PDB file of C-alpha atoms in Angstrom:
ATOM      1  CA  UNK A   1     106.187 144.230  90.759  1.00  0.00           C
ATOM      2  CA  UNK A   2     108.962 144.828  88.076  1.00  0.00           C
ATOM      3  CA  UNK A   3     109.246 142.903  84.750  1.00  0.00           C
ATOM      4  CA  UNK A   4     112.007 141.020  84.524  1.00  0.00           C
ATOM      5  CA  UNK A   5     114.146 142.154  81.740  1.00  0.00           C
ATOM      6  CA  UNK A   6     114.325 139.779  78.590  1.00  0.00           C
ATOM      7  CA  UNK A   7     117.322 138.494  76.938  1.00  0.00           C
ATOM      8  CA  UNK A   8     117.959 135.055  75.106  1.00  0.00           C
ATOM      9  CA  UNK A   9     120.435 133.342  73.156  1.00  0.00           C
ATOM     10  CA  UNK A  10     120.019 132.714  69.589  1.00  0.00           C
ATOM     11  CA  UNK A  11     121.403 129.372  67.872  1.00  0.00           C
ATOM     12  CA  UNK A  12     120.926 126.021  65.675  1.00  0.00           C
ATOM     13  CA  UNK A  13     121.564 124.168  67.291  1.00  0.00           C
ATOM     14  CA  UNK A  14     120.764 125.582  70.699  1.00  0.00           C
ATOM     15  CA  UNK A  15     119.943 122.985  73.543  1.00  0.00           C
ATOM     16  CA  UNK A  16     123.783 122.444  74.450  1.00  0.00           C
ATOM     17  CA  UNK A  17     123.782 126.248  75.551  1.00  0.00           C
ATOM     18  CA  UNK A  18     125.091 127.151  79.436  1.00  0.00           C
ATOM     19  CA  UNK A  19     124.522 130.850  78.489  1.00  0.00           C
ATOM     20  CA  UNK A  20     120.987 131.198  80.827  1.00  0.00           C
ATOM     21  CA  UNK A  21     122.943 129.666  83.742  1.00  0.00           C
ATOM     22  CA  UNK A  22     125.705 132.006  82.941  1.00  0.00           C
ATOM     23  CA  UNK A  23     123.457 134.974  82.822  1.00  0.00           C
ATOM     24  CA  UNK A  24     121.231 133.922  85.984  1.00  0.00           C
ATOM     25  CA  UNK A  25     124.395 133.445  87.853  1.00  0.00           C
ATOM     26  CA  UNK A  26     125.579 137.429  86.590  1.00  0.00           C
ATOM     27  CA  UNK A  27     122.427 138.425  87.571  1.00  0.00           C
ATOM     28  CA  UNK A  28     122.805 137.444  90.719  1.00  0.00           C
ATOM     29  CA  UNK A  29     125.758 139.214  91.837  1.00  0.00           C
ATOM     30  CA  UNK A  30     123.491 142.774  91.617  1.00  0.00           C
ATOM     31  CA  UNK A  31     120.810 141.843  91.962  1.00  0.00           C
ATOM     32  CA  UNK A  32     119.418 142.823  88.755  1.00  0.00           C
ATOM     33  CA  UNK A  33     115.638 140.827  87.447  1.00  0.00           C
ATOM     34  CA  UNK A  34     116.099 139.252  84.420  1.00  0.00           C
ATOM     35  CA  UNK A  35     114.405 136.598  82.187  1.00  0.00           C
ATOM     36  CA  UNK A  36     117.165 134.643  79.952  1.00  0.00           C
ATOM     37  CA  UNK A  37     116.185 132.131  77.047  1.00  0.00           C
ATOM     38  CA  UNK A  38     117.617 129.178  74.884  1.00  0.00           C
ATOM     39  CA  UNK A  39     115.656 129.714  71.522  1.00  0.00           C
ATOM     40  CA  UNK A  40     116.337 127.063  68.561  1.00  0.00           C
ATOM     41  CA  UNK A  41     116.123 129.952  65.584  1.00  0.00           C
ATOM     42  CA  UNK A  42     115.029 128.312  62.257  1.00  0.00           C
ATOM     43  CA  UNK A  43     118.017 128.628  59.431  1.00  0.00           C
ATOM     44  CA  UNK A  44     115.445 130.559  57.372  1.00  0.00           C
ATOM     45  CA  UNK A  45     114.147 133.210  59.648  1.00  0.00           C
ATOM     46  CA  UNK A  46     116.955 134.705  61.825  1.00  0.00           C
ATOM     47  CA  UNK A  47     116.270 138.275  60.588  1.00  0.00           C
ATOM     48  CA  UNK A  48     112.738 138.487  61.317  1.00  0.00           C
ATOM     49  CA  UNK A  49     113.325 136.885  64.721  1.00  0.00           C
ATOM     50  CA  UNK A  50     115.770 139.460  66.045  1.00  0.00           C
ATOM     51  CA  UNK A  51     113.040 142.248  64.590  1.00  0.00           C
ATOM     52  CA  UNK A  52     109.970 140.382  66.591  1.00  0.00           C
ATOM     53  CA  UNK A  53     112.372 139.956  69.472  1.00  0.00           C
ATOM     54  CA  UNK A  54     113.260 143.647  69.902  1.00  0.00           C
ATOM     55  CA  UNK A  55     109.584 144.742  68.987  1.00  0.00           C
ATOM     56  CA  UNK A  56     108.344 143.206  71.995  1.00  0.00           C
ATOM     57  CA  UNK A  57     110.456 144.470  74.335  1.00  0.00           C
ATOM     58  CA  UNK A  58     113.624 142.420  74.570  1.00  0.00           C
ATOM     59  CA  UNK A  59     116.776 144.319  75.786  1.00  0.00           C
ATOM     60  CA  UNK A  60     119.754 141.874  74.445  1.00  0.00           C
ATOM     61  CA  UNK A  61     120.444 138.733  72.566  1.00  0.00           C
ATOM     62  CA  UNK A  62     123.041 136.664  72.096  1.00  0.00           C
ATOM     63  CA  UNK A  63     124.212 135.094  68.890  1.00  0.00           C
ATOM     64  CA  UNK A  64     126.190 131.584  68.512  1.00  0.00           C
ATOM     65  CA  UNK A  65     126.573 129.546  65.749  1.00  0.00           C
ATOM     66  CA  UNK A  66     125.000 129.526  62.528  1.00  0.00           C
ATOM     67  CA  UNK A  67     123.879 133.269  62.641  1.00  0.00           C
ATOM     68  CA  UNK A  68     126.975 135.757  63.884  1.00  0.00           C
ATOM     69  CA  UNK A  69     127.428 136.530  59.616  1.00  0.00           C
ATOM     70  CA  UNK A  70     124.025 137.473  60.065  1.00  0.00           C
ATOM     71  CA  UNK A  71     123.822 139.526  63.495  1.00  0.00           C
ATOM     72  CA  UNK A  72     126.941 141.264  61.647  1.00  0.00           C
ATOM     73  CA  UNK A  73     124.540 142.597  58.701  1.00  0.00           C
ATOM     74  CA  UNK A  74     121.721 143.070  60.910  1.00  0.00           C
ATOM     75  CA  UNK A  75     123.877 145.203  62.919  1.00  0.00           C
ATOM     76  CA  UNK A  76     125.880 147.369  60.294  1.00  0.00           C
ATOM     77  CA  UNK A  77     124.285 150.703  61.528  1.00  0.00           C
ATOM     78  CA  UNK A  78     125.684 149.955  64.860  1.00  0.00           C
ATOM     79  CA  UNK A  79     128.836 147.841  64.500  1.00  0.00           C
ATOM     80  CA  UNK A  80     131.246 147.982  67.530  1.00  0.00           C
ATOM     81  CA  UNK A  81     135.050 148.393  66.413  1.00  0.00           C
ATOM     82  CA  UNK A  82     135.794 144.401  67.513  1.00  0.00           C
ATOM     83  CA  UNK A  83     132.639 143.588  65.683  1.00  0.00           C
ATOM     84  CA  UNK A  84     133.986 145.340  62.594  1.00  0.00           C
ATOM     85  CA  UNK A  85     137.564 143.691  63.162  1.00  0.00           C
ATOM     86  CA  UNK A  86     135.985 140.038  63.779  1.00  0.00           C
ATOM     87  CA  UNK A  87     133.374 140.693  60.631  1.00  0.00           C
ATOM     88  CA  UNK A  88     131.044 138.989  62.666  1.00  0.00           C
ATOM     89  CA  UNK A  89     128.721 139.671  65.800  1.00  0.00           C
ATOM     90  CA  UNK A  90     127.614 137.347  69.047  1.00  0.00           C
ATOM     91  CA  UNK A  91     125.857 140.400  70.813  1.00  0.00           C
ATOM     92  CA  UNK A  92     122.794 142.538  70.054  1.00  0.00           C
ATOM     93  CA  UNK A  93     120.966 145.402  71.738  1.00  0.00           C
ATOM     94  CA  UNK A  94     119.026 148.332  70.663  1.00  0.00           C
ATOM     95  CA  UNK A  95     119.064 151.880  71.163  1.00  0.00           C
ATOM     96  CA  UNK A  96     117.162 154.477  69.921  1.00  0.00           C
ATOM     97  CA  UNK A  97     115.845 151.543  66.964  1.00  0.00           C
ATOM     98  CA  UNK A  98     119.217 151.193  66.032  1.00  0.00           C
ATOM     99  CA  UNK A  99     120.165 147.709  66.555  1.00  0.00           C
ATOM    100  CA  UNK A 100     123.901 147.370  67.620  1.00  0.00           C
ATOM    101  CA  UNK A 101     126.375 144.663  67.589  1.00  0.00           C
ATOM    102  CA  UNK A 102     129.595 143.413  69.189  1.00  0.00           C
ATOM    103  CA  UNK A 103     131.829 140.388  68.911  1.00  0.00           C
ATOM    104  CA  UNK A 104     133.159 139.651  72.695  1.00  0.00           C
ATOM    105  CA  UNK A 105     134.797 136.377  71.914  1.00  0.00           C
ATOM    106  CA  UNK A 106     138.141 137.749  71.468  1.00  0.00           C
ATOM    107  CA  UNK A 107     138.102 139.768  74.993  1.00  0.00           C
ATOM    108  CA  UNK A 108     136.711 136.967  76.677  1.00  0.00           C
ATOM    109  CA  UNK A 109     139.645 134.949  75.045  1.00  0.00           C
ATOM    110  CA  UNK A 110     142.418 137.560  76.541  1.00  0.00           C
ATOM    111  CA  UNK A 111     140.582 138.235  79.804  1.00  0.00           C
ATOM    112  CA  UNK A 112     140.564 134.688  80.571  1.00  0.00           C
ATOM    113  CA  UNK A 113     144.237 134.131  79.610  1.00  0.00           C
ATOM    114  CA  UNK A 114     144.737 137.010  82.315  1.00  0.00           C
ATOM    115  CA  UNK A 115     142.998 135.441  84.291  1.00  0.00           C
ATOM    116  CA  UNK A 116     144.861 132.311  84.389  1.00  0.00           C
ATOM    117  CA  UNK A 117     148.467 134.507  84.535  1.00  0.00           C
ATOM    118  CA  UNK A 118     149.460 134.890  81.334  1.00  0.00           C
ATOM    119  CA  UNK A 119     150.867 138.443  80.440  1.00  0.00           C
ATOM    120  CA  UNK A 120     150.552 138.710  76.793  1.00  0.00           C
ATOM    121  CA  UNK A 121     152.237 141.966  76.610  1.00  0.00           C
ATOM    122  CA  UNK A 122     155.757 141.364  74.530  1.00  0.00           C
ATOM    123  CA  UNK A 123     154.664 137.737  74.164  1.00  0.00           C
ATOM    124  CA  UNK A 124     155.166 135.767  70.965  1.00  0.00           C
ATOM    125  CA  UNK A 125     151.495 134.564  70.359  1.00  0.00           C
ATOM    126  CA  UNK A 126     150.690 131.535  67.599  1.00  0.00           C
ATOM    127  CA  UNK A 127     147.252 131.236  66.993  1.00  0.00           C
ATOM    128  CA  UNK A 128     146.183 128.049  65.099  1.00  0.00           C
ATOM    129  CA  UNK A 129     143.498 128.189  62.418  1.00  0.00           C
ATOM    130  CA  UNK A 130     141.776 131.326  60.203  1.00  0.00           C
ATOM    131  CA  UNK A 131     138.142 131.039  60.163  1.00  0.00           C
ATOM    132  CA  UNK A 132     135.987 133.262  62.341  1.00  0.00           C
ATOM    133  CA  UNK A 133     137.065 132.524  65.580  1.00  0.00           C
ATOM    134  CA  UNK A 134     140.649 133.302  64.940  1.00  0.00           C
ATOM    135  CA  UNK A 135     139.432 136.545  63.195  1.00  0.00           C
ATOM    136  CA  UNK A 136     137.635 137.653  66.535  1.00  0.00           C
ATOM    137  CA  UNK A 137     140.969 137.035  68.892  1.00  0.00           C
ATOM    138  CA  UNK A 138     142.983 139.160  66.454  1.00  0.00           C
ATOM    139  CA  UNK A 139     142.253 142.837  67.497  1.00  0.00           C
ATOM    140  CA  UNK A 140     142.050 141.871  71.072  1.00  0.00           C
ATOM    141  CA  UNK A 141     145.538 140.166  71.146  1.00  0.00           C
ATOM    142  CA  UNK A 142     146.908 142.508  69.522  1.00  0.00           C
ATOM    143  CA  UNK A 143     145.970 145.603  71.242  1.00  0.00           C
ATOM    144  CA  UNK A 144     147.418 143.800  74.447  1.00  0.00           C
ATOM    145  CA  UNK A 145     150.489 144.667  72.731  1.00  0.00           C
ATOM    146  CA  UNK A 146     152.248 141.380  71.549  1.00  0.00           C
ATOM    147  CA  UNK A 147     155.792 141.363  70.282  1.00  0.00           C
ATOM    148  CA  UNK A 148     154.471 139.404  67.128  1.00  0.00           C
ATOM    149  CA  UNK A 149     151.267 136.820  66.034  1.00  0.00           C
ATOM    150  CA  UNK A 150     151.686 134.498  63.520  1.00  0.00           C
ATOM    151  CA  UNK A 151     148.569 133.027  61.898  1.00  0.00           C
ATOM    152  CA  UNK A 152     148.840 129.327  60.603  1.00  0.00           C
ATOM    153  CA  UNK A 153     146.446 127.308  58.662  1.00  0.00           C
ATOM    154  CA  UNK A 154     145.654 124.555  56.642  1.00  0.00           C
ATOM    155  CA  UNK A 155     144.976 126.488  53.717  1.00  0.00           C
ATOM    156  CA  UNK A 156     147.850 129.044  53.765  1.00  0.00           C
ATOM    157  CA  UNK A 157     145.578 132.239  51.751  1.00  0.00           C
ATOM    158  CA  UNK A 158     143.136 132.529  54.292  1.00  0.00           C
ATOM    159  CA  UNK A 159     145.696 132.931  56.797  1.00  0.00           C
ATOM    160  CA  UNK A 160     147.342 135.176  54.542  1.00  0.00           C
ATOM    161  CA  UNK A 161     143.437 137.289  54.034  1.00  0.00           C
ATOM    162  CA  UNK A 162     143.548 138.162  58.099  1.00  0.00           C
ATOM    163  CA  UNK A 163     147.135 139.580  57.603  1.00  0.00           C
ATOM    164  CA  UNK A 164     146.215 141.926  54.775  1.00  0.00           C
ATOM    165  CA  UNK A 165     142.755 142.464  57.177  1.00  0.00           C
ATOM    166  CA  UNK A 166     144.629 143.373  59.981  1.00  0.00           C
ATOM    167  CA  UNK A 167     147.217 145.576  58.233  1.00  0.00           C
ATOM    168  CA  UNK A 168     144.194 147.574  56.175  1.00  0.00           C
ATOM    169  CA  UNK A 169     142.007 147.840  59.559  1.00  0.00           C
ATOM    170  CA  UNK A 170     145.237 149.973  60.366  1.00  0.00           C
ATOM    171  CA  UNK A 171     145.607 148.021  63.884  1.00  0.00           C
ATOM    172  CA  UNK A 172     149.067 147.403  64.313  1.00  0.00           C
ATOM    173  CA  UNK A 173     151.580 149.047  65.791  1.00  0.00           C
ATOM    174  CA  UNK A 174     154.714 149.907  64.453  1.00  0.00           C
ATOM    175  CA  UNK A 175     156.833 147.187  66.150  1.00  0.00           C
ATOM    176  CA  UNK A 176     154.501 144.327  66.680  1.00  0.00           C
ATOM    177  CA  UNK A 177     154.962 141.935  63.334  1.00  0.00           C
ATOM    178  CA  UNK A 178     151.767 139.840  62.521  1.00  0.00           C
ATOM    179  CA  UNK A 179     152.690 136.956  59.608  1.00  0.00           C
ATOM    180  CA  UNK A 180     151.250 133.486  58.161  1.00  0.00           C
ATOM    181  CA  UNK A 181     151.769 130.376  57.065  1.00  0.00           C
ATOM    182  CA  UNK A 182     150.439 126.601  56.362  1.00  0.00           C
ATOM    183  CA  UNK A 183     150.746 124.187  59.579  1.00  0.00           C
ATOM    184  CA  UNK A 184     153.839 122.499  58.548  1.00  0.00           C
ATOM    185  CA  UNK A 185     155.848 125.764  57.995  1.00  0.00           C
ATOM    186  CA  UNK A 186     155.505 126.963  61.248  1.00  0.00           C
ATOM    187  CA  UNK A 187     158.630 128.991  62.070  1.00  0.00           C
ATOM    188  CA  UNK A 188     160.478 128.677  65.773  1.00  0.00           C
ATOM    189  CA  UNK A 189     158.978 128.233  69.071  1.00  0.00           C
ATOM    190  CA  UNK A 190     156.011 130.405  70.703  1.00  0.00           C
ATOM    191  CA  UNK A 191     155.554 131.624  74.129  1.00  0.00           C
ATOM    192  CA  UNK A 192     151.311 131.610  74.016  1.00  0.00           C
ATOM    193  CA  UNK A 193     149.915 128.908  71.306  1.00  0.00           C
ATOM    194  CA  UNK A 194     146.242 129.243  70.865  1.00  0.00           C
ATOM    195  CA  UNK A 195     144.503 126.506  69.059  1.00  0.00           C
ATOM    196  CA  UNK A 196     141.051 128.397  67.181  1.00  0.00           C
ATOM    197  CA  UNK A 197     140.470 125.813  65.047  1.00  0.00           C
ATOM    198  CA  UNK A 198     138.144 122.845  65.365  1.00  0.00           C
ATOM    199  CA  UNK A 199     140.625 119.933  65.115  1.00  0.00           C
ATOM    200  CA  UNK A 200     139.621 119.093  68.947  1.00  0.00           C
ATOM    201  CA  UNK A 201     135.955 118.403  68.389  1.00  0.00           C
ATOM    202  CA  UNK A 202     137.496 114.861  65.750  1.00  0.00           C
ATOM    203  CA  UNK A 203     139.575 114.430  68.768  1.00  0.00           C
ATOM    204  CA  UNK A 204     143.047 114.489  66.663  1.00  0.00           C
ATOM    205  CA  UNK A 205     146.325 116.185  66.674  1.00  0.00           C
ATOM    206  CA  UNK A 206     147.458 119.063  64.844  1.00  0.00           C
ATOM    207  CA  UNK A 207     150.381 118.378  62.175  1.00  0.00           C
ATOM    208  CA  UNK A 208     152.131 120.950  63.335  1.00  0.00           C
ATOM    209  CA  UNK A 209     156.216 120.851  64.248  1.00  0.00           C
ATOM    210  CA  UNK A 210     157.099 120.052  67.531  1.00  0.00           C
ATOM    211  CA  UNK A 211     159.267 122.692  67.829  1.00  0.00           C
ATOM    212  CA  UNK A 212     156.681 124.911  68.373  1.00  0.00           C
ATOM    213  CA  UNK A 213     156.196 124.165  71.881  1.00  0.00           C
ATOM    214  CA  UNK A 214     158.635 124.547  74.526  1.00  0.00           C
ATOM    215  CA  UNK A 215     158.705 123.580  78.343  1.00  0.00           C
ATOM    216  CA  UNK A 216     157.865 127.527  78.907  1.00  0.00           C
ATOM    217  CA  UNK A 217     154.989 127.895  76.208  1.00  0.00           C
ATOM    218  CA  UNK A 218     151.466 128.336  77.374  1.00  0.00           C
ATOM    219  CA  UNK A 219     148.835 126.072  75.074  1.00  0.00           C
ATOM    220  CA  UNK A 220     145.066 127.355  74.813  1.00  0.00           C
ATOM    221  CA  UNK A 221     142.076 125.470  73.168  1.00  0.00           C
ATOM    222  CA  UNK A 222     139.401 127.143  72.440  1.00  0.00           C
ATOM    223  CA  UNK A 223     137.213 124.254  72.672  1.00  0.00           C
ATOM    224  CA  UNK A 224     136.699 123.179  76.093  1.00  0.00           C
ATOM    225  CA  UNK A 225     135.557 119.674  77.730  1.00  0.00           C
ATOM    226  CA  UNK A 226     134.304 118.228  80.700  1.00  0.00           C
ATOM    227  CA  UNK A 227     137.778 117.004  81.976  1.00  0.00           C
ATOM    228  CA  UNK A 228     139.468 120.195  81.072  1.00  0.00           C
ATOM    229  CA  UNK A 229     141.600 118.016  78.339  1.00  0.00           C
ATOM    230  CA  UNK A 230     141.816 118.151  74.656  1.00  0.00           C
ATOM    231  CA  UNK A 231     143.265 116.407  71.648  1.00  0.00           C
ATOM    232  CA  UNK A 232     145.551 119.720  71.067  1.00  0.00           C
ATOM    233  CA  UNK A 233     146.267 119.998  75.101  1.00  0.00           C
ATOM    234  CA  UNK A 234     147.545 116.140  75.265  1.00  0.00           C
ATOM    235  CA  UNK A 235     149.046 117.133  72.141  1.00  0.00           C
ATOM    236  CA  UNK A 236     151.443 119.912  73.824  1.00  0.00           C
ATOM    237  CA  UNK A 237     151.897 118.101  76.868  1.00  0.00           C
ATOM    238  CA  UNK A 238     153.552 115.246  75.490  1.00  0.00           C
ATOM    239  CA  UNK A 239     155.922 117.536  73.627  1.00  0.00           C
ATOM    240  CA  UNK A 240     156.977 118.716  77.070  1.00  0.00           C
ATOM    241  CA  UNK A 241     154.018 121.540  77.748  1.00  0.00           C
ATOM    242  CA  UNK A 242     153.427 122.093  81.527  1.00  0.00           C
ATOM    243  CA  UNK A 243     150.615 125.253  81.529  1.00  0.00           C
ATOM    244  CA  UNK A 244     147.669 124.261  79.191  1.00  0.00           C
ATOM    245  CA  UNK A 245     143.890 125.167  79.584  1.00  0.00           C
ATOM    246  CA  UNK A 246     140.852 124.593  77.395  1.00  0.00           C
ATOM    247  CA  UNK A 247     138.664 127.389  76.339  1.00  0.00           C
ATOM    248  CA  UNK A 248     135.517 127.480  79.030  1.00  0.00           C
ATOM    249  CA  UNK A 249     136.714 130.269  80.920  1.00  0.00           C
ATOM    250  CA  UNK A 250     136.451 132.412  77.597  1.00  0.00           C
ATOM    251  CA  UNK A 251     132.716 131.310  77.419  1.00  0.00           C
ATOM    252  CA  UNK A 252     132.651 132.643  80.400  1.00  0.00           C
ATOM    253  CA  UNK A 253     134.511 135.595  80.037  1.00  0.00           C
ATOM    254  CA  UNK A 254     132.930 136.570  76.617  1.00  0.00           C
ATOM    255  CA  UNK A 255     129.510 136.567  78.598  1.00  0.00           C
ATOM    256  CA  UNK A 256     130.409 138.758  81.248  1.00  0.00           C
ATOM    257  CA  UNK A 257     131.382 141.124  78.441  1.00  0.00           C
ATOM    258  CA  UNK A 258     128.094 141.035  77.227  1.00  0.00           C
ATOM    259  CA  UNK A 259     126.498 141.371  80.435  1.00  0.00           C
ATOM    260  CA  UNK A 260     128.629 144.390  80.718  1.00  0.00           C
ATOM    261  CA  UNK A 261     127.523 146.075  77.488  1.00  0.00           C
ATOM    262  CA  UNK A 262     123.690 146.008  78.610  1.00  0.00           C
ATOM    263  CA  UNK A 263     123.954 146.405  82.473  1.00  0.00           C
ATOM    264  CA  UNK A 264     127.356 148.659  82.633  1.00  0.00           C
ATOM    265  CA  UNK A 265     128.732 146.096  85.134  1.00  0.00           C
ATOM    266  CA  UNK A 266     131.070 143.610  84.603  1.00  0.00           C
ATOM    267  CA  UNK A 267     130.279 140.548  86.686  1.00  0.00           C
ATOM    268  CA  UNK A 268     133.259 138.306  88.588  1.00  0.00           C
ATOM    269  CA  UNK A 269     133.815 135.412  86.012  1.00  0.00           C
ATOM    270  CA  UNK A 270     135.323 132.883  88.485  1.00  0.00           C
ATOM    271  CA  UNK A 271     132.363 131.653  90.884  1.00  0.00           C
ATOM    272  CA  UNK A 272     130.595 131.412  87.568  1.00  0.00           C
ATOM    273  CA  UNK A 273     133.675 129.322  85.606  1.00  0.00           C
ATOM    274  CA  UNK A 274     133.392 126.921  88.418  1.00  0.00           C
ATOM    275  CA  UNK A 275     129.993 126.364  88.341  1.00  0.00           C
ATOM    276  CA  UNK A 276     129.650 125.663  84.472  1.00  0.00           C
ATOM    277  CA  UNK A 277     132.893 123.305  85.086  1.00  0.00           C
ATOM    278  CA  UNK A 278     130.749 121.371  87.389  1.00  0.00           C
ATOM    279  CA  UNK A 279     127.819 121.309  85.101  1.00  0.00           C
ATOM    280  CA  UNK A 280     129.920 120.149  82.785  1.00  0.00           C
ATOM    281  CA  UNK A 281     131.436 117.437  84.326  1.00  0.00           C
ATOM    282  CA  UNK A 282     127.896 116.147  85.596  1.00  0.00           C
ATOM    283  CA  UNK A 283     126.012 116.580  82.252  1.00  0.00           C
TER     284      UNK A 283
END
């Protein structure tokens, strides 16, 4: 009989996690024998964790919140270029004890807008926010080739910090124009308005202008909900937003990129979207 190979996610706080499910239902679709855990990861102890984790045999780990900073300097031997670009890491593996790290939030962002018929290519893309998880969408969305991205935040430097980021990580391409500014000096409208921040989980509005949304604009939340719905989406849909979608299928999709990464197959995300939505809605 074959050992089932070991993987876990990493967090504190951990218990909310789907990512096991995720992975079991991945697993499933070749048939590959794995073990996947939930472990609650003291703040004071990540480092050694990951070591004894990999020392006995464990082939991957996932990292959520507090510890991607730290996966990211665990990982500096083996940084992938997103994970470099995003400055932080949510995926671990080892080879040849080197320990390597990636940041798949940002693909699993664009693959599920893809998914859900949004060509970004050309597009006009506002993404809302500049902490980490607007830093890992940047080199994804722009390597999809967007016209232009404009970065807006509360605090107008640290949108201003990715910009410079972006410009010295050499990333850009000659036409696409990448800019910043605070929430309330938003310019024009936007064709693909993504919402990275956290203003969803106080269940409030953005004080944004409306005149950032049009009838044709597609609205993304990263955050995602049982009923598919948050603050931001109602938010763009009484301004006259049609297309809106919360951010689960990017959980999902940023998984599958992991699971790609240490099996070298990329699983089919929607069987697996539906299921967590239905998990979801019963929890």
């Amino acid at each position: 009989m074959s050992i089932p190979l070991r993987f876990a996610v990493f967090g504190n706080p951990i218990k909310h996690s789907y990512s096991p499910l995720m992975h079991s239902l991945f697993a499933q679709q070749f048939g590959i024998d794995l073990r996947y855990d939930k472990q609650l990861v003291p703040l004071d102890s990540f480092a050694s964790t990951v070591g004894d984790f990999f020392a006995q045999g464990g082939t991957g780990l996932n990292i959520t919140v507090p510890f991607k900073l730290e996966a990211y300097e665990i990982a500096k031997q083996g940084l992938s270029p997103r994970a470099r670009a995003a400055g932080s890491v949510n995926t671990l593996w080892q080879e040849q004890g080197i320990i390597h790290g990636d940041n798949t939030d940002g693909i699993g962002l664009v693959r599920d807008l893809e998914r859900l018929g949004v060509n970004l290519s050309q597009q006009r893309i506002l993404l809302i926010g500049a902490g980490g998880a607007s830093r890992g969408a940047l080199l994804p969305l722009l390597q999809r080739q967007c016209a232009a991205l404009h970065i807006a935040n509360r605090t107008v430097s640290k949108a201003e910090e990715l910009v410079h980021l972006m410009q010295d990580l050499q990333v850009l391409s000659p036409e696409q124009g990448l800019t910043a500014s605070a929430l309330d000096a938003i310019p024009g409208a936007w064709d693909v308005i993504i919402n990275a921040s956290s203003s969803s989980l106080s269940d409030a509005p953005i004080d944004i202008p409306a005149s950032v949304f049009t009838p044709q604009s597609f609205v993304y939340d990263m955050l995602y909900a049982a009923s598919g719905q948050t603050a931001f989406l109602k938010q763009a849909q009484e301004a006259g937003v049609e297309r809106v979608s919360d951010g689960l299928g990017m959980l999902v999709y940023q998984g599958a990129e992991a699971f790609r990464i240490w099996h070298q197959q990329l699983p089919d995300g929607l069987p697996v979207l539906e299921t967590l939505r239905q998990a979801l809605q019963q929890a």
